[in-house]
Amino acid sequence: MTDYSEEQRNELEALESIYPDSFTVLSEKPTTFTITVTSEAGENDETVQTTLKFTYREKYPDETPLYEIVSQENLDDNDVLDIIKLLEQQAEENLGMVMIFTLVSAVQEKLNEIVDQIKTRREEEKKQKEREAEEEEKQRFHGTPVTIENFLNWKAKFDAELLEIKRKKMKEEEQAGKNKLSGKQLFEMDHNLDTSDIQFLEEAGNNVEVDESLFQEMDDLELEDEEDDPDYNPVNLDSD
């Protein structure tokens, strides 16, 4: 008869010695413990990490242990799902034998693979950005090749923009014509226009200067009085 308690106790002692800094017992009945697994450092010293929680069933190792991920760092959801599937697979393959070390080792390898994948993914992203930058540079220097299709599209767009500009201009000119006021309209809007000159003279008062020499010069002009004109005939003026 298998002594499950003895096998479990012996495995716990072995695990504690193998993982002294990452092994923690949470309870004895049922036996529950955690092991934190960290990947090797990547190119930029980055790591990924997960903490696994195991619980012995009564007949472990003839029964698979309960397991779950209780925390993780730098892992996305897909990585977590992959680790759960890996634990399930390894547990089924090692049924009947103490297996915690095997499960943890499999997860350790998986984390190292994820770090390598992160490095590869970053390199691919860098190359993609370089290709995009190179293509953008080519487009900037060489422009877009002209085809019948893109020329017709450009022509249609250009004609539409030109037509819109003409419509706006015509509308502005039409509006300007409506807003232009005639002299009569200006007069009707400001009834003070007819008295503005008079008001100007009144407000000027003594400040208005008159050049008297102009009148003296007019006296010097030999202007004939119409009545002194022998040909002057008031009747004729009336007939006109």
C-alpha positions as YAML, in Angstrom:
chain: A
units: angstrom
residues:
- id: 1
  name: MET
  ca: [0.00, 0.00, 0.00]
- id: 2
  name: THR
  ca: [1.38, 3.35, -1.05]
- id: 3
  name: ASP
  ca: [2.12, 5.80, 1.73]
- id: 4
  name: TYR
  ca: [1.06, 9.03, 0.00]
- id: 5
  name: SER
  ca: [1.80, 11.20, 3.02]
- id: 6
  name: GLU
  ca: [5.40, 9.95, 3.15]
- id: 7
  name: GLU
  ca: [5.96, 10.59, -0.54]
- id: 8
  name: GLN
  ca: [4.51, 14.06, -0.26]
- id: 9
  name: ARG
  ca: [6.62, 14.89, 2.80]
- id: 10
  name: ASN
  ca: [9.81, 13.72, 1.12]
- id: 11
  name: GLU
  ca: [9.06, 15.79, -1.99]
- id: 12
  name: LEU
  ca: [8.40, 18.91, 0.09]
- id: 13
  name: GLU
  ca: [11.80, 18.56, 1.78]
- id: 14
  name: ALA
  ca: [13.48, 18.17, -1.61]
- id: 15
  name: LEU
  ca: [11.67, 21.18, -3.09]
- id: 16
  name: GLU
  ca: [12.61, 23.37, -0.13]
- id: 17
  name: SER
  ca: [16.28, 22.54, -0.64]
- id: 18
  name: ILE
  ca: [16.11, 23.09, -4.42]
- id: 19
  name: TYR
  ca: [14.20, 26.39, -4.24]
- id: 20
  name: PRO
  ca: [15.22, 27.90, -0.88]
- id: 21
  name: ASP
  ca: [14.43, 31.50, -1.91]
- id: 22
  name: SER
  ca: [11.22, 30.93, -3.85]
- id: 23
  name: PHE
  ca: [9.49, 28.08, -2.01]
- id: 24
  name: THR
  ca: [6.75, 28.94, 0.52]
- id: 25
  name: VAL
  ca: [4.40, 26.59, 2.39]
- id: 26
  name: LEU
  ca: [0.91, 28.08, 2.75]
- id: 27
  name: SER
  ca: [-0.85, 25.27, 4.62]
- id: 28
  name: GLU
  ca: [-0.36, 21.65, 5.78]
- id: 29
  name: LYS
  ca: [-3.89, 20.30, 5.51]
- id: 30
  name: PRO
  ca: [-4.23, 20.16, 2.61]
- id: 31
  name: THR
  ca: [-0.58, 20.66, 1.78]
- id: 32
  name: THR
  ca: [-0.38, 23.87, -0.26]
- id: 33
  name: PHE
  ca: [2.73, 25.77, -1.32]
- id: 34
  name: THR
  ca: [4.01, 28.22, -3.91]
- id: 35
  name: ILE
  ca: [7.13, 28.32, -6.03]
- id: 36
  name: THR
  ca: [8.17, 31.48, -7.90]
- id: 37
  name: VAL
  ca: [9.83, 30.78, -11.24]
- id: 38
  name: THR
  ca: [11.95, 33.43, -13.00]
- id: 39
  name: SER
  ca: [13.43, 33.23, -16.45]
- id: 40
  name: GLU
  ca: [17.06, 33.85, -17.30]
- id: 41
  name: ALA
  ca: [17.89, 37.50, -18.06]
- id: 42
  name: GLY
  ca: [17.25, 38.59, -21.61]
- id: 43
  name: GLU
  ca: [19.28, 40.84, -23.89]
- id: 44
  name: ASN
  ca: [18.45, 43.99, -21.89]
- id: 45
  name: ASP
  ca: [18.43, 42.15, -18.54]
- id: 46
  name: GLU
  ca: [14.65, 41.81, -18.71]
- id: 47
  name: THR
  ca: [13.03, 38.77, -17.15]
- id: 48
  name: VAL
  ca: [9.59, 37.19, -17.01]
- id: 49
  name: GLN
  ca: [8.26, 35.62, -13.86]
- id: 50
  name: THR
  ca: [5.36, 33.61, -12.51]
- id: 51
  name: THR
  ca: [4.36, 32.22, -9.13]
- id: 52
  name: LEU
  ca: [2.84, 28.75, -9.20]
- id: 53
  name: LYS
  ca: [0.55, 27.45, -6.47]
- id: 54
  name: PHE
  ca: [0.30, 23.68, -5.89]
- id: 55
  name: THR
  ca: [-2.04, 21.69, -3.65]
- id: 56
  name: TYR
  ca: [-1.58, 17.96, -2.98]
- id: 57
  name: ARG
  ca: [-4.63, 15.79, -3.42]
- id: 58
  name: GLU
  ca: [-5.05, 12.95, -0.95]
- id: 59
  name: LYS
  ca: [-3.67, 10.30, -3.31]
- id: 60
  name: TYR
  ca: [-0.94, 12.36, -4.97]
- id: 61
  name: PRO
  ca: [1.14, 11.29, -6.94]
- id: 62
  name: ASP
  ca: [-1.41, 8.84, -8.26]
- id: 63
  name: GLU
  ca: [-3.63, 11.88, -8.63]
- id: 64
  name: THR
  ca: [-2.48, 15.05, -10.33]
- id: 65
  name: PRO
  ca: [-1.92, 18.01, -8.00]
- id: 66
  name: LEU
  ca: [-4.06, 21.10, -8.19]
- id: 67
  name: TYR
  ca: [-2.16, 24.02, -9.74]
- id: 68
  name: GLU
  ca: [-2.73, 27.63, -10.68]
- id: 69
  name: ILE
  ca: [-0.84, 30.80, -11.51]
- id: 70
  name: VAL
  ca: [-1.28, 33.30, -8.68]
- id: 71
  name: SER
  ca: [0.90, 36.11, -10.06]
- id: 72
  name: GLN
  ca: [3.02, 36.96, -13.09]
- id: 73
  name: GLU
  ca: [5.29, 39.68, -14.41]
- id: 74
  name: ASN
  ca: [5.84, 40.71, -18.03]
- id: 75
  name: LEU
  ca: [3.63, 37.92, -19.36]
- id: 76
  name: ASP
  ca: [0.64, 38.53, -21.59]
- id: 77
  name: ASP
  ca: [-2.60, 36.55, -21.47]
- id: 78
  name: ASN
  ca: [-1.53, 34.16, -24.23]
- id: 79
  name: ASP
  ca: [1.67, 33.32, -22.33]
- id: 80
  name: VAL
  ca: [-0.34, 32.51, -19.21]
- id: 81
  name: LEU
  ca: [-2.66, 30.21, -21.17]
- id: 82
  name: ASP
  ca: [0.34, 28.43, -22.70]
- id: 83
  name: ILE
  ca: [1.82, 27.82, -19.25]
- id: 84
  name: ILE
  ca: [-1.47, 26.36, -17.93]
- id: 85
  name: LYS
  ca: [-1.66, 24.01, -20.94]
- id: 86
  name: LEU
  ca: [1.97, 22.99, -20.36]
- id: 87
  name: LEU
  ca: [1.27, 22.13, -16.70]
- id: 88
  name: GLU
  ca: [-1.76, 20.08, -17.70]
- id: 89
  name: GLN
  ca: [0.24, 18.13, -20.27]
- id: 90
  name: GLN
  ca: [3.19, 17.47, -17.95]
- id: 91
  name: ALA
  ca: [0.92, 16.40, -15.09]
- id: 92
  name: GLU
  ca: [-0.81, 13.81, -17.25]
- id: 93
  name: GLU
  ca: [2.48, 12.47, -18.60]
- id: 94
  name: ASN
  ca: [4.02, 12.08, -15.12]
- id: 95
  name: LEU
  ca: [1.02, 10.65, -13.32]
- id: 96
  name: GLY
  ca: [2.08, 8.11, -10.65]
- id: 97
  name: MET
  ca: [5.42, 9.84, -9.92]
- id: 98
  name: VAL
  ca: [6.23, 12.84, -7.78]
- id: 99
  name: MET
  ca: [6.21, 15.58, -10.40]
- id: 100
  name: ILE
  ca: [6.45, 19.09, -8.94]
- id: 101
  name: PHE
  ca: [10.12, 19.50, -9.86]
- id: 102
  name: THR
  ca: [9.33, 18.31, -13.40]
- id: 103
  name: LEU
  ca: [6.43, 20.76, -13.71]
- id: 104
  name: VAL
  ca: [8.47, 23.69, -12.41]
- id: 105
  name: SER
  ca: [11.39, 22.82, -14.73]
- id: 106
  name: ALA
  ca: [9.04, 22.76, -17.73]
- id: 107
  name: VAL
  ca: [7.69, 26.19, -16.78]
- id: 108
  name: GLN
  ca: [11.26, 27.47, -16.35]
- id: 109
  name: GLU
  ca: [12.12, 26.43, -19.91]
- id: 110
  name: LYS
  ca: [8.91, 28.01, -21.18]
- id: 111
  name: LEU
  ca: [9.78, 31.32, -19.53]
- id: 112
  name: ASN
  ca: [13.23, 31.26, -21.11]
- id: 113
  name: GLU
  ca: [11.59, 30.70, -24.49]
- id: 114
  name: ILE
  ca: [9.26, 33.65, -23.89]
- id: 115
  name: VAL
  ca: [12.25, 35.92, -23.16]
- id: 116
  name: ASP
  ca: [13.84, 34.80, -26.44]
- id: 117
  name: GLN
  ca: [10.57, 35.44, -28.22]
- id: 118
  name: ILE
  ca: [10.45, 38.95, -26.78]
- id: 119
  name: LYS
  ca: [13.94, 39.58, -28.17]
- id: 120
  name: THR
  ca: [12.92, 38.20, -31.58]
- id: 121
  name: ARG
  ca: [9.70, 40.20, -31.56]
- id: 122
  name: ARG
  ca: [11.55, 43.42, -30.79]
- id: 123
  name: GLU
  ca: [14.04, 42.75, -33.56]
- id: 124
  name: GLU
  ca: [11.18, 42.18, -36.00]
- id: 125
  name: GLU
  ca: [9.46, 45.38, -34.87]
- id: 126
  name: LYS
  ca: [12.72, 47.29, -35.33]
- id: 127
  name: LYS
  ca: [13.19, 45.88, -38.83]
- id: 128
  name: GLN
  ca: [9.58, 46.68, -39.70]
- id: 129
  name: LYS
  ca: [10.02, 50.29, -38.60]
- id: 130
  name: GLU
  ca: [13.20, 50.54, -40.65]
- id: 131
  name: ARG
  ca: [11.40, 49.18, -43.73]
- id: 132
  name: GLU
  ca: [8.54, 51.62, -43.24]
- id: 133
  name: ALA
  ca: [10.96, 54.52, -42.83]
- id: 134
  name: GLU
  ca: [12.83, 53.48, -45.97]
- id: 135
  name: GLU
  ca: [9.61, 53.21, -47.96]
- id: 136
  name: GLU
  ca: [8.48, 56.61, -46.70]
- id: 137
  name: GLU
  ca: [11.81, 58.09, -47.76]
- id: 138
  name: LYS
  ca: [11.42, 56.61, -51.25]
- id: 139
  name: GLN
  ca: [7.92, 58.03, -51.53]
- id: 140
  name: ARG
  ca: [9.18, 61.44, -50.45]
- id: 141
  name: PHE
  ca: [11.87, 61.57, -53.12]
- id: 142
  name: HIS
  ca: [10.17, 59.72, -55.95]
- id: 143
  name: GLY
  ca: [6.55, 60.54, -55.30]
- id: 144
  name: THR
  ca: [3.62, 58.37, -56.23]
- id: 145
  name: PRO
  ca: [3.75, 56.83, -59.72]
- id: 146
  name: VAL
  ca: [1.14, 58.44, -61.98]
- id: 147
  name: THR
  ca: [-1.44, 56.09, -63.40]
- id: 148
  name: ILE
  ca: [-4.59, 56.79, -65.38]
- id: 149
  name: GLU
  ca: [-6.69, 55.90, -62.37]
- id: 150
  name: ASN
  ca: [-4.96, 58.12, -59.80]
- id: 151
  name: PHE
  ca: [-4.66, 60.96, -62.34]
- id: 152
  name: LEU
  ca: [-8.40, 60.89, -63.00]
- id: 153
  name: ASN
  ca: [-9.06, 60.85, -59.26]
- id: 154
  name: TRP
  ca: [-6.77, 63.81, -58.78]
- id: 155
  name: LYS
  ca: [-8.36, 65.68, -61.73]
- id: 156
  name: ALA
  ca: [-11.87, 65.15, -60.36]
- id: 157
  name: LYS
  ca: [-10.82, 66.39, -56.95]
- id: 158
  name: PHE
  ca: [-9.02, 69.39, -58.44]
- id: 159
  name: ASP
  ca: [-12.01, 70.36, -60.59]
- id: 160
  name: ALA
  ca: [-14.34, 70.09, -57.62]
- id: 161
  name: GLU
  ca: [-12.10, 72.32, -55.51]
- id: 162
  name: LEU
  ca: [-11.79, 74.85, -58.35]
- id: 163
  name: LEU
  ca: [-15.57, 74.92, -58.83]
- id: 164
  name: GLU
  ca: [-16.07, 75.49, -55.12]
- id: 165
  name: ILE
  ca: [-13.62, 78.42, -55.18]
- id: 166
  name: LYS
  ca: [-15.48, 79.99, -58.11]
- id: 167
  name: ARG
  ca: [-18.81, 79.57, -56.34]
- id: 168
  name: LYS
  ca: [-17.49, 81.25, -53.22]
- id: 169
  name: LYS
  ca: [-16.05, 84.11, -55.26]
- id: 170
  name: MET
  ca: [-19.32, 84.64, -57.12]
- id: 171
  name: LYS
  ca: [-21.23, 84.59, -53.87]
- id: 172
  name: GLU
  ca: [-18.87, 87.13, -52.33]
- id: 173
  name: GLU
  ca: [-19.17, 89.41, -55.37]
- id: 174
  name: GLU
  ca: [-22.94, 89.08, -55.32]
- id: 175
  name: GLN
  ca: [-23.02, 89.87, -51.63]
- id: 176
  name: ALA
  ca: [-20.70, 92.84, -52.15]
- id: 177
  name: GLY
  ca: [-23.03, 94.19, -54.85]
- id: 178
  name: LYS
  ca: [-25.99, 93.94, -52.50]
- id: 179
  name: ASN
  ca: [-24.11, 95.70, -49.73]
- id: 180
  name: LYS
  ca: [-22.92, 98.62, -51.94]
- id: 181
  name: LEU
  ca: [-25.13, 101.67, -51.15]
- id: 182
  name: SER
  ca: [-26.09, 104.41, -53.57]
- id: 183
  name: GLY
  ca: [-25.75, 108.12, -52.72]
- id: 184
  name: LYS
  ca: [-29.48, 108.31, -52.06]
- id: 185
  name: GLN
  ca: [-29.30, 105.35, -49.68]
- id: 186
  name: LEU
  ca: [-26.38, 106.92, -47.85]
- id: 187
  name: PHE
  ca: [-28.33, 110.19, -47.56]
- id: 188
  name: GLU
  ca: [-31.40, 108.40, -46.29]
- id: 189
  name: MET
  ca: [-29.32, 106.54, -43.71]
- id: 190
  name: ASP
  ca: [-27.69, 109.81, -42.46]
- id: 191
  name: HIS
  ca: [-29.96, 112.88, -42.56]
- id: 192
  name: ASN
  ca: [-27.16, 115.02, -41.20]
- id: 193
  name: LEU
  ca: [-25.32, 114.97, -44.51]
- id: 194
  name: ASP
  ca: [-27.28, 118.00, -45.81]
- id: 195
  name: THR
  ca: [-26.25, 120.14, -42.84]
- id: 196
  name: SER
  ca: [-22.74, 118.82, -42.37]
- id: 197
  name: ASP
  ca: [-21.07, 121.61, -44.32]
- id: 198
  name: ILE
  ca: [-22.99, 124.31, -42.45]
- id: 199
  name: GLN
  ca: [-22.18, 122.70, -39.12]
- id: 200
  name: PHE
  ca: [-18.55, 122.54, -40.11]
- id: 201
  name: LEU
  ca: [-18.45, 126.28, -40.81]
- id: 202
  name: GLU
  ca: [-20.32, 127.12, -37.63]
- id: 203
  name: GLU
  ca: [-18.04, 124.96, -35.54]
- id: 204
  name: ALA
  ca: [-14.99, 126.50, -37.21]
- id: 205
  name: GLY
  ca: [-16.15, 130.03, -36.17]
- id: 206
  name: ASN
  ca: [-13.31, 132.52, -36.12]
- id: 207
  name: ASN
  ca: [-10.86, 129.85, -37.06]
- id: 208
  name: VAL
  ca: [-11.91, 130.11, -40.72]
- id: 209
  name: GLU
  ca: [-9.38, 132.24, -42.55]
- id: 210
  name: VAL
  ca: [-10.36, 134.19, -45.68]
- id: 211
  name: ASP
  ca: [-7.75, 135.29, -48.14]
- id: 212
  name: GLU
  ca: [-8.88, 138.90, -48.93]
- id: 213
  name: SER
  ca: [-6.33, 139.23, -51.69]
- id: 214
  name: LEU
  ca: [-8.47, 136.95, -53.80]
- id: 215
  name: PHE
  ca: [-11.24, 139.52, -53.79]
- id: 216
  name: GLN
  ca: [-8.82, 142.35, -54.55]
- id: 217
  name: GLU
  ca: [-7.64, 140.51, -57.61]
- id: 218
  name: MET
  ca: [-11.23, 140.08, -58.74]
- id: 219
  name: ASP
  ca: [-11.71, 143.90, -58.57]
- id: 220
  name: ASP
  ca: [-8.80, 144.31, -60.90]
- id: 221
  name: LEU
  ca: [-10.52, 142.15, -63.50]
- id: 222
  name: GLU
  ca: [-12.35, 144.20, -66.17]
- id: 223
  name: LEU
  ca: [-15.65, 142.40, -66.09]
- id: 224
  name: GLU
  ca: [-18.42, 143.99, -68.13]
- id: 225
  name: ASP
  ca: [-21.76, 144.37, -66.52]
- id: 226
  name: GLU
  ca: [-24.39, 142.62, -68.57]
- id: 227
  name: GLU
  ca: [-26.53, 145.74, -68.44]
- id: 228
  name: ASP
  ca: [-23.67, 147.80, -69.99]
- id: 229
  name: ASP
  ca: [-23.48, 145.39, -72.89]
- id: 230
  name: PRO
  ca: [-25.07, 147.07, -75.96]
- id: 231
  name: ASP
  ca: [-26.13, 143.67, -77.21]
- id: 232
  name: TYR
  ca: [-27.77, 142.72, -73.92]
- id: 233
  name: ASN
  ca: [-31.50, 142.14, -74.36]
- id: 234
  name: PRO
  ca: [-33.46, 140.72, -71.43]
- id: 235
  name: VAL
  ca: [-36.24, 139.67, -73.79]
- id: 236
  name: ASN
  ca: [-33.95, 137.39, -75.63]
- id: 237
  name: LEU
  ca: [-32.96, 135.70, -72.37]
- id: 238
  name: ASP
  ca: [-36.58, 134.99, -71.61]
- id: 239
  name: SER
  ca: [-37.11, 133.50, -75.06]
- id: 240
  name: ASP
  ca: [-34.39, 130.99, -74.36]
...
